Amino acid sequence: MSAQNTASIQTLLEAERDAQQIVEKARQYRTQRLKDARSEAQKEIDKYKSKKDTEYKEYEDKNSGNNDDAEKEAQKSIDTQLSEIKKSQEEGKKVIVDNLLAAIVKSDPQMHINATKV
């Protein structure tokens, strides 16, 4: 019986080794699948990131032109207002000079009411 026991023990040991090999292969397969999944996920993340970066750049380029247009419009408005102010100043300047000259030339000297006549 001892030969039969040894054969049974040998069979069990071989079965145990086979089971360990199967478990080891399963672990390796699982590890490889996790690595593959991580690399695929990273690729998708990179692809999504580059897509969003491109969309952002397009949006930024599209809307930065609006700032340039707004700056040009503001500058045009400022120039118009400045020209109106200068025109108003030139017109007012002539009236003020005429009024000052009239006051100086057409003076009618009178004695102040608090001054006493001597």
PDB file of C-alpha atoms in Angstrom:
ATOM      1  CA  MET A   1       0.000   0.000   0.000  1.00  0.00           C
ATOM      2  CA  SER A   2       2.826   2.232   0.505  1.00  0.00           C
ATOM      3  CA  ALA A   3       3.578   2.265  -3.217  1.00  0.00           C
ATOM      4  CA  GLN A   4      -0.002   3.139  -3.879  1.00  0.00           C
ATOM      5  CA  ASN A   5       0.112   5.914  -1.243  1.00  0.00           C
ATOM      6  CA  THR A   6       3.291   7.298  -2.760  1.00  0.00           C
ATOM      7  CA  ALA A   7       1.710   7.291  -6.193  1.00  0.00           C
ATOM      8  CA  SER A   8      -1.363   9.056  -4.808  1.00  0.00           C
ATOM      9  CA  ILE A   9       0.834  11.589  -3.033  1.00  0.00           C
ATOM     10  CA  GLN A  10       2.806  12.135  -6.236  1.00  0.00           C
ATOM     11  CA  THR A  11      -0.435  12.646  -8.146  1.00  0.00           C
ATOM     12  CA  LEU A  12      -1.640  15.137  -5.549  1.00  0.00           C
ATOM     13  CA  LEU A  13       1.683  17.006  -5.630  1.00  0.00           C
ATOM     14  CA  GLU A  14       1.549  17.184  -9.421  1.00  0.00           C
ATOM     15  CA  ALA A  15      -2.041  18.413  -9.253  1.00  0.00           C
ATOM     16  CA  GLU A  16      -0.988  21.048  -6.705  1.00  0.00           C
ATOM     17  CA  ARG A  17       1.896  22.186  -8.959  1.00  0.00           C
ATOM     18  CA  ASP A  18      -0.466  22.356 -11.919  1.00  0.00           C
ATOM     19  CA  ALA A  19      -2.920  24.393  -9.859  1.00  0.00           C
ATOM     20  CA  GLN A  20      -0.143  26.768  -8.779  1.00  0.00           C
ATOM     21  CA  GLN A  21       0.916  27.194 -12.392  1.00  0.00           C
ATOM     22  CA  ILE A  22      -2.667  27.922 -13.407  1.00  0.00           C
ATOM     23  CA  VAL A  23      -3.022  30.456 -10.575  1.00  0.00           C
ATOM     24  CA  GLU A  24       0.309  32.064 -11.530  1.00  0.00           C
ATOM     25  CA  LYS A  25      -0.743  32.304 -15.179  1.00  0.00           C
ATOM     26  CA  ALA A  26      -4.048  33.851 -14.100  1.00  0.00           C
ATOM     27  CA  ARG A  27      -2.190  36.418 -11.976  1.00  0.00           C
ATOM     28  CA  GLN A  28       0.143  37.247 -14.854  1.00  0.00           C
ATOM     29  CA  TYR A  29      -2.806  37.528 -17.224  1.00  0.00           C
ATOM     30  CA  ARG A  30      -4.625  39.809 -14.760  1.00  0.00           C
ATOM     31  CA  THR A  31      -1.523  41.957 -14.290  1.00  0.00           C
ATOM     32  CA  GLN A  32      -1.067  42.250 -18.051  1.00  0.00           C
ATOM     33  CA  ARG A  33      -4.743  43.151 -18.516  1.00  0.00           C
ATOM     34  CA  LEU A  34      -4.443  45.894 -15.877  1.00  0.00           C
ATOM     35  CA  LYS A  35      -1.348  47.293 -17.609  1.00  0.00           C
ATOM     36  CA  ASP A  36      -3.133  47.212 -20.964  1.00  0.00           C
ATOM     37  CA  ALA A  37      -6.213  48.876 -19.479  1.00  0.00           C
ATOM     38  CA  ARG A  38      -4.085  51.628 -17.927  1.00  0.00           C
ATOM     39  CA  SER A  39      -2.244  52.283 -21.174  1.00  0.00           C
ATOM     40  CA  GLU A  40      -5.532  52.361 -23.122  1.00  0.00           C
ATOM     41  CA  ALA A  41      -7.035  54.726 -20.560  1.00  0.00           C
ATOM     42  CA  GLN A  42      -3.976  56.979 -20.771  1.00  0.00           C
ATOM     43  CA  LYS A  43      -4.243  57.013 -24.574  1.00  0.00           C
ATOM     44  CA  GLU A  44      -7.902  57.991 -24.347  1.00  0.00           C
ATOM     45  CA  ILE A  45      -7.087  60.687 -21.792  1.00  0.00           C
ATOM     46  CA  ASP A  46      -4.335  62.087 -24.018  1.00  0.00           C
ATOM     47  CA  LYS A  47      -6.621  62.017 -27.046  1.00  0.00           C
ATOM     48  CA  TYR A  48      -9.419  63.760 -25.135  1.00  0.00           C
ATOM     49  CA  LYS A  49      -6.985  66.312 -23.723  1.00  0.00           C
ATOM     50  CA  SER A  50      -5.565  67.146 -27.150  1.00  0.00           C
ATOM     51  CA  LYS A  51      -9.098  67.452 -28.550  1.00  0.00           C
ATOM     52  CA  LYS A  52     -10.127  69.845 -25.783  1.00  0.00           C
ATOM     53  CA  ASP A  53      -6.880  71.824 -26.139  1.00  0.00           C
ATOM     54  CA  THR A  54      -7.596  72.228 -29.846  1.00  0.00           C
ATOM     55  CA  GLU A  55     -11.170  73.323 -29.137  1.00  0.00           C
ATOM     56  CA  TYR A  56      -9.917  75.821 -26.556  1.00  0.00           C
ATOM     57  CA  LYS A  57      -7.340  77.267 -28.957  1.00  0.00           C
ATOM     58  CA  GLU A  58     -10.009  77.632 -31.662  1.00  0.00           C
ATOM     59  CA  TYR A  59     -12.371  79.306 -29.188  1.00  0.00           C
ATOM     60  CA  GLU A  60      -9.602  81.586 -27.959  1.00  0.00           C
ATOM     61  CA  ASP A  61      -8.608  82.555 -31.511  1.00  0.00           C
ATOM     62  CA  LYS A  62     -12.224  83.148 -32.459  1.00  0.00           C
ATOM     63  CA  ASN A  63     -12.962  85.326 -29.446  1.00  0.00           C
ATOM     64  CA  SER A  64      -9.663  87.173 -29.262  1.00  0.00           C
ATOM     65  CA  GLY A  65     -10.639  88.792 -32.567  1.00  0.00           C
ATOM     66  CA  ASN A  66     -13.682  90.195 -30.786  1.00  0.00           C
ATOM     67  CA  ASN A  67     -11.356  91.970 -28.376  1.00  0.00           C
ATOM     68  CA  ASP A  68      -9.463  93.517 -31.270  1.00  0.00           C
ATOM     69  CA  ASP A  69     -12.734  94.640 -32.843  1.00  0.00           C
ATOM     70  CA  ALA A  70     -13.897  96.086 -29.527  1.00  0.00           C
ATOM     71  CA  GLU A  71     -10.602  97.945 -29.116  1.00  0.00           C
ATOM     72  CA  LYS A  72     -10.887  99.393 -32.624  1.00  0.00           C
ATOM     73  CA  GLU A  73     -14.489 100.436 -31.998  1.00  0.00           C
ATOM     74  CA  ALA A  74     -13.540 102.068 -28.681  1.00  0.00           C
ATOM     75  CA  GLN A  75     -10.630 103.911 -30.311  1.00  0.00           C
ATOM     76  CA  LYS A  76     -12.934 105.146 -33.088  1.00  0.00           C
ATOM     77  CA  SER A  77     -15.431 106.403 -30.501  1.00  0.00           C
ATOM     78  CA  ILE A  78     -12.672 108.162 -28.558  1.00  0.00           C
ATOM     79  CA  ASP A  79     -11.357 109.824 -31.708  1.00  0.00           C
ATOM     80  CA  THR A  80     -14.857 111.037 -32.610  1.00  0.00           C
ATOM     81  CA  GLN A  81     -15.419 112.461 -29.135  1.00  0.00           C
ATOM     82  CA  LEU A  82     -12.023 114.179 -29.147  1.00  0.00           C
ATOM     83  CA  SER A  83     -12.706 115.793 -32.514  1.00  0.00           C
ATOM     84  CA  GLU A  84     -16.085 117.058 -31.238  1.00  0.00           C
ATOM     85  CA  ILE A  85     -14.424 118.498 -28.125  1.00  0.00           C
ATOM     86  CA  LYS A  86     -11.739 120.236 -30.208  1.00  0.00           C
ATOM     87  CA  LYS A  87     -14.376 121.643 -32.567  1.00  0.00           C
ATOM     88  CA  SER A  88     -16.404 122.918 -29.602  1.00  0.00           C
ATOM     89  CA  GLN A  89     -13.260 124.428 -28.087  1.00  0.00           C
ATOM     90  CA  GLU A  90     -12.414 126.283 -31.308  1.00  0.00           C
ATOM     91  CA  GLU A  91     -15.943 127.687 -31.551  1.00  0.00           C
ATOM     92  CA  GLY A  92     -16.002 128.687 -27.872  1.00  0.00           C
ATOM     93  CA  LYS A  93     -12.508 130.148 -28.070  1.00  0.00           C
ATOM     94  CA  LYS A  94     -13.593 132.718 -30.672  1.00  0.00           C
ATOM     95  CA  VAL A  95     -16.624 133.759 -28.609  1.00  0.00           C
ATOM     96  CA  ILE A  96     -14.553 134.109 -25.426  1.00  0.00           C
ATOM     97  CA  VAL A  97     -11.867 136.175 -27.154  1.00  0.00           C
ATOM     98  CA  ASP A  98     -14.534 138.443 -28.686  1.00  0.00           C
ATOM     99  CA  ASN A  99     -16.206 138.924 -25.291  1.00  0.00           C
ATOM    100  CA  LEU A 100     -12.871 139.726 -23.584  1.00  0.00           C
ATOM    101  CA  LEU A 101     -11.916 142.236 -26.276  1.00  0.00           C
ATOM    102  CA  ALA A 102     -15.336 143.875 -26.112  1.00  0.00           C
ATOM    103  CA  ALA A 103     -15.085 144.206 -22.335  1.00  0.00           C
ATOM    104  CA  ILE A 104     -11.632 145.787 -22.584  1.00  0.00           C
ATOM    105  CA  VAL A 105     -12.302 148.126 -25.520  1.00  0.00           C
ATOM    106  CA  LYS A 106     -15.785 149.263 -24.570  1.00  0.00           C
ATOM    107  CA  SER A 107     -15.089 149.974 -20.956  1.00  0.00           C
ATOM    108  CA  ASP A 108     -17.292 152.503 -19.202  1.00  0.00           C
ATOM    109  CA  PRO A 109     -15.404 153.518 -16.077  1.00  0.00           C
ATOM    110  CA  GLN A 110     -17.628 154.371 -13.132  1.00  0.00           C
ATOM    111  CA  MET A 111     -16.827 155.165  -9.573  1.00  0.00           C
ATOM    112  CA  HIS A 112     -17.464 152.423  -7.098  1.00  0.00           C
ATOM    113  CA  ILE A 113     -20.431 153.054  -4.859  1.00  0.00           C
ATOM    114  CA  ASN A 114     -18.324 152.838  -1.710  1.00  0.00           C
ATOM    115  CA  ALA A 115     -15.776 155.324  -2.989  1.00  0.00           C
ATOM    116  CA  THR A 116     -16.211 158.939  -1.883  1.00  0.00           C
ATOM    117  CA  LYS A 117     -15.984 161.834  -4.237  1.00  0.00           C
ATOM    118  CA  VAL A 118     -13.283 164.314  -3.370  1.00  0.00           C
TER     119      VAL A 118
END
